[in-house]
Amino acid sequence: MTRYDFTIPTLETERLILRGWREEDAQPYAAFYADAENTRYVGGQLTEHEVWRLVAQRIGQWYLRGCGMMVVEEKASGAFAGYCGPHFPQGWPEPEIGWGFLPAFRGKGYATEAARESLRYAYEVLGWQTAMSLIDEGNGPSERVALRLGATYESTQTVTDFTARVFRHLPPSQFLNS
């Protein structure tokens, strides 16, 4: 098992802060997972207890893999807006940039902004040479985010227990110079 320094970075964009998880993040995260519409593309509804375990898993992935999802906080309000980050869960074929946002924070370009910063971090700091995003079929908003980042549809794959469309992000040489 590879162990990494246990530091979850704090990344900033013009409007957002991407940061490590705190116990108090479980409450707004549970509100996200309580709604069937919010979660139809991310595995379905979860109980508060299951969300608390998911927060612990999000933190643990940073320790085990040196990457993971981060909380996305809106700078102006300090509110929990969603999650995003470079992650590589067990069973995934390769590293991914993933995201999810609460309804009040959708349609503002936050997912694109956070994913762009996550991809920059993955290439510049983590040294990734490639990245994908796994997006459930029918999740048009997430597909549009991937396309705005320059990703292209590559294939449809079954990964662990779900089938998703694979969107391939630009390689570092193209992304970092765009």
mmCIF file of C-alpha atoms in Angstrom:
data_model
loop_
_atom_site.group_PDB
_atom_site.id
_atom_site.type_symbol
_atom_site.label_atom_id
_atom_site.label_comp_id
_atom_site.label_asym_id
_atom_site.label_seq_id
_atom_site.Cartn_x
_atom_site.Cartn_y
_atom_site.Cartn_z
ATOM 1 C CA MET A 1 0.000 0.000 0.000
ATOM 2 C CA THR A 2 1.258 3.438 -0.896
ATOM 3 C CA ARG A 3 0.931 6.102 1.756
ATOM 4 C CA TYR A 4 1.015 9.782 1.031
ATOM 5 C CA ASP A 5 1.559 12.843 3.136
ATOM 6 C CA PHE A 6 -1.859 13.495 4.526
ATOM 7 C CA THR A 7 -2.542 16.976 3.288
ATOM 8 C CA ILE A 8 -5.699 17.865 1.437
ATOM 9 C CA PRO A 9 -4.886 21.007 -0.525
ATOM 10 C CA THR A 10 -6.924 24.163 -0.606
ATOM 11 C CA LEU A 11 -7.433 25.436 -4.137
ATOM 12 C CA GLU A 12 -8.977 28.755 -5.058
ATOM 13 C CA THR A 13 -10.621 30.120 -8.149
ATOM 14 C CA GLU A 14 -12.190 33.513 -8.677
ATOM 15 C CA ARG A 15 -15.473 32.441 -7.027
ATOM 16 C CA LEU A 16 -14.756 29.154 -5.257
ATOM 17 C CA ILE A 17 -12.646 27.477 -2.606
ATOM 18 C CA LEU A 18 -11.931 23.758 -2.980
ATOM 19 C CA ARG A 19 -10.877 22.384 0.387
ATOM 20 C CA GLY A 20 -10.676 19.344 2.600
ATOM 21 C CA TRP A 21 -13.680 17.845 4.305
ATOM 22 C CA ARG A 22 -14.852 18.774 7.809
ATOM 23 C CA GLU A 23 -17.340 16.951 9.976
ATOM 24 C CA GLU A 24 -19.845 19.801 9.581
ATOM 25 C CA ASP A 25 -19.853 19.196 5.803
ATOM 26 C CA ALA A 26 -21.821 16.007 6.409
ATOM 27 C CA GLN A 27 -25.041 17.977 7.015
ATOM 28 C CA PRO A 28 -25.260 19.802 3.649
ATOM 29 C CA TYR A 29 -23.872 16.716 1.915
ATOM 30 C CA ALA A 30 -26.682 14.663 3.530
ATOM 31 C CA ALA A 31 -29.224 17.174 2.185
ATOM 32 C CA PHE A 32 -27.794 16.594 -1.298
ATOM 33 C CA TYR A 33 -28.018 12.794 -0.906
ATOM 34 C CA ALA A 34 -31.534 12.894 0.588
ATOM 35 C CA ASP A 35 -32.997 14.078 -2.722
ATOM 36 C CA ALA A 36 -33.621 11.425 -5.386
ATOM 37 C CA GLU A 37 -33.326 13.924 -8.245
ATOM 38 C CA ASN A 38 -29.909 15.163 -7.013
ATOM 39 C CA THR A 39 -28.533 11.667 -6.760
ATOM 40 C CA ARG A 40 -29.932 9.869 -9.766
ATOM 41 C CA TYR A 41 -26.538 10.066 -11.525
ATOM 42 C CA VAL A 42 -24.342 9.398 -8.470
ATOM 43 C CA GLY A 43 -25.667 6.141 -7.104
ATOM 44 C CA GLY A 44 -28.932 7.177 -5.461
ATOM 45 C CA GLN A 45 -30.109 8.407 -2.108
ATOM 46 C CA LEU A 46 -28.158 7.811 1.104
ATOM 47 C CA THR A 47 -29.067 8.073 4.785
ATOM 48 C CA GLU A 48 -27.319 10.561 7.064
ATOM 49 C CA HIS A 49 -25.236 7.713 8.486
ATOM 50 C CA GLU A 50 -24.198 6.573 5.006
ATOM 51 C CA VAL A 51 -23.255 10.149 4.072
ATOM 52 C CA TRP A 52 -21.106 10.481 7.183
ATOM 53 C CA ARG A 53 -19.287 7.315 6.094
ATOM 54 C CA LEU A 54 -18.928 8.761 2.581
ATOM 55 C CA VAL A 55 -17.301 11.906 4.018
ATOM 56 C CA ALA A 56 -14.854 9.677 5.910
ATOM 57 C CA GLN A 57 -14.184 7.757 2.679
ATOM 58 C CA ARG A 58 -13.535 11.026 0.816
ATOM 59 C CA ILE A 59 -10.930 11.969 3.444
ATOM 60 C CA GLY A 60 -9.449 8.458 3.474
ATOM 61 C CA GLN A 61 -8.879 8.453 -0.272
ATOM 62 C CA TRP A 62 -6.507 11.398 0.128
ATOM 63 C CA TYR A 63 -4.484 9.331 2.601
ATOM 64 C CA LEU A 64 -4.497 6.149 0.529
ATOM 65 C CA ARG A 65 -4.203 7.563 -2.994
ATOM 66 C CA GLY A 66 -2.969 11.138 -2.613
ATOM 67 C CA CYS A 67 -6.030 12.559 -4.367
ATOM 68 C CA GLY A 68 -9.759 12.752 -3.917
ATOM 69 C CA MET A 69 -12.891 14.805 -3.956
ATOM 70 C CA MET A 70 -12.882 18.153 -2.158
ATOM 71 C CA VAL A 71 -15.630 20.346 -0.790
ATOM 72 C CA VAL A 72 -16.516 23.230 -3.088
ATOM 73 C CA GLU A 73 -17.383 26.304 -1.103
ATOM 74 C CA GLU A 74 -18.799 29.474 -2.624
ATOM 75 C CA LYS A 75 -16.447 32.323 -1.658
ATOM 76 C CA ALA A 76 -19.137 35.010 -1.489
ATOM 77 C CA SER A 77 -21.366 33.159 0.981
ATOM 78 C CA GLY A 78 -19.095 30.504 2.494
ATOM 79 C CA ALA A 79 -21.801 27.960 1.631
ATOM 80 C CA PHE A 80 -21.200 24.307 0.779
ATOM 81 C CA ALA A 81 -21.901 24.296 -2.965
ATOM 82 C CA GLY A 82 -20.910 20.735 -3.825
ATOM 83 C CA TYR A 83 -17.850 18.586 -4.370
ATOM 84 C CA CYS A 84 -15.222 18.206 -7.053
ATOM 85 C CA GLY A 85 -11.742 16.866 -7.462
ATOM 86 C CA PRO A 86 -9.180 14.572 -8.953
ATOM 87 C CA HIS A 87 -9.837 11.100 -7.623
ATOM 88 C CA PHE A 88 -8.958 7.501 -8.399
ATOM 89 C CA PRO A 89 -11.196 5.118 -6.445
ATOM 90 C CA GLN A 90 -10.445 1.427 -6.208
ATOM 91 C CA GLY A 91 -11.888 -0.320 -9.248
ATOM 92 C CA TRP A 92 -11.664 2.703 -11.558
ATOM 93 C CA PRO A 93 -9.652 2.048 -14.728
ATOM 94 C CA GLU A 94 -7.745 5.337 -14.383
ATOM 95 C CA PRO A 95 -7.843 8.713 -12.631
ATOM 96 C CA GLU A 96 -10.987 10.818 -12.939
ATOM 97 C CA ILE A 97 -12.098 14.391 -12.463
ATOM 98 C CA GLY A 98 -15.530 14.246 -10.854
ATOM 99 C CA TRP A 99 -18.080 16.757 -9.551
ATOM 100 C CA GLY A 100 -21.541 17.206 -8.086
ATOM 101 C CA PHE A 101 -23.379 20.351 -6.966
ATOM 102 C CA LEU A 102 -26.423 21.221 -4.898
ATOM 103 C CA PRO A 103 -29.344 22.575 -6.971
ATOM 104 C CA ALA A 104 -28.923 26.171 -5.747
ATOM 105 C CA PHE A 105 -25.387 26.241 -7.166
ATOM 106 C CA ARG A 106 -26.065 24.743 -10.591
ATOM 107 C CA GLY A 107 -26.228 26.768 -13.779
ATOM 108 C CA LYS A 108 -23.635 29.291 -12.570
ATOM 109 C CA GLY A 109 -20.559 27.754 -14.172
ATOM 110 C CA TYR A 110 -19.271 26.525 -10.802
ATOM 111 C CA ALA A 111 -18.831 22.910 -11.923
ATOM 112 C CA THR A 112 -16.721 23.976 -14.908
ATOM 113 C CA GLU A 113 -14.687 26.372 -12.753
ATOM 114 C CA ALA A 114 -14.034 23.770 -10.049
ATOM 115 C CA ALA A 115 -13.303 20.958 -12.511
ATOM 116 C CA ARG A 116 -10.884 23.166 -14.469
ATOM 117 C CA GLU A 117 -8.955 23.926 -11.265
ATOM 118 C CA SER A 118 -9.032 20.235 -10.272
ATOM 119 C CA LEU A 119 -7.645 19.210 -13.647
ATOM 120 C CA ARG A 120 -4.930 21.856 -13.439
ATOM 121 C CA TYR A 121 -3.957 20.531 -9.991
ATOM 122 C CA ALA A 122 -3.972 16.927 -11.243
ATOM 123 C CA TYR A 123 -1.619 17.760 -14.117
ATOM 124 C CA GLU A 124 0.670 20.305 -12.450
ATOM 125 C CA VAL A 125 0.925 18.926 -8.922
ATOM 126 C CA LEU A 126 -0.041 15.250 -9.075
ATOM 127 C CA GLY A 127 1.735 14.696 -12.388
ATOM 128 C CA TRP A 128 -1.183 12.947 -14.077
ATOM 129 C CA GLN A 129 -0.669 12.398 -17.786
ATOM 130 C CA THR A 130 -4.312 11.643 -18.527
ATOM 131 C CA ALA A 131 -7.727 12.080 -16.950
ATOM 132 C CA MET A 132 -11.274 11.064 -17.706
ATOM 133 C CA SER A 133 -14.727 11.820 -16.382
ATOM 134 C CA LEU A 134 -17.264 9.007 -16.041
ATOM 135 C CA ILE A 135 -20.727 10.391 -16.738
ATOM 136 C CA ASP A 136 -23.994 8.481 -16.575
ATOM 137 C CA GLU A 137 -25.920 8.415 -19.822
ATOM 138 C CA GLY A 138 -28.579 11.098 -19.766
ATOM 139 C CA ASN A 139 -26.624 13.450 -17.500
ATOM 140 C CA GLY A 140 -26.550 16.261 -20.034
ATOM 141 C CA PRO A 141 -25.399 18.983 -17.618
ATOM 142 C CA SER A 142 -22.284 16.994 -16.651
ATOM 143 C CA GLU A 143 -21.586 16.157 -20.273
ATOM 144 C CA ARG A 144 -21.696 19.869 -21.087
ATOM 145 C CA VAL A 145 -19.207 20.585 -18.285
ATOM 146 C CA ALA A 146 -16.822 17.971 -19.697
ATOM 147 C CA LEU A 147 -17.185 19.404 -23.201
ATOM 148 C CA ARG A 148 -16.528 22.965 -21.949
ATOM 149 C CA LEU A 149 -13.275 21.644 -20.464
ATOM 150 C CA GLY A 150 -12.268 20.328 -23.891
ATOM 151 C CA ALA A 151 -13.035 16.668 -23.164
ATOM 152 C CA THR A 152 -14.399 14.399 -25.861
ATOM 153 C CA TYR A 153 -16.649 11.351 -25.658
ATOM 154 C CA GLU A 154 -14.507 8.221 -25.946
ATOM 155 C CA SER A 155 -16.597 5.148 -25.123
ATOM 156 C CA THR A 156 -19.162 3.608 -22.815
ATOM 157 C CA GLN A 157 -17.795 1.315 -20.097
ATOM 158 C CA THR A 158 -18.992 -0.618 -17.112
ATOM 159 C CA VAL A 159 -16.930 0.403 -14.093
ATOM 160 C CA THR A 160 -17.443 -1.469 -10.825
ATOM 161 C CA ASP A 161 -21.253 -1.515 -10.609
ATOM 162 C CA PHE A 162 -22.393 1.086 -13.136
ATOM 163 C CA THR A 163 -22.190 1.864 -16.830
ATOM 164 C CA ALA A 164 -20.992 5.322 -17.803
ATOM 165 C CA ARG A 165 -19.892 7.365 -20.755
ATOM 166 C CA VAL A 166 -16.139 8.066 -20.681
ATOM 167 C CA PHE A 167 -15.123 11.613 -21.527
ATOM 168 C CA ARG A 168 -11.383 12.013 -22.206
ATOM 169 C CA HIS A 169 -9.839 15.279 -21.044
ATOM 170 C CA LEU A 170 -7.176 17.069 -23.021
ATOM 171 C CA PRO A 171 -3.625 15.904 -22.215
ATOM 172 C CA PRO A 172 -1.538 18.177 -19.974
ATOM 173 C CA SER A 173 0.361 19.772 -22.870
ATOM 174 C CA GLN A 174 -2.884 20.945 -24.480
ATOM 175 C CA PHE A 175 -4.928 21.690 -21.365
ATOM 176 C CA LEU A 176 -2.265 23.730 -19.571
ATOM 177 C CA ASN A 177 -1.611 25.823 -22.691
ATOM 178 C CA SER A 178 -5.258 26.510 -23.508
#
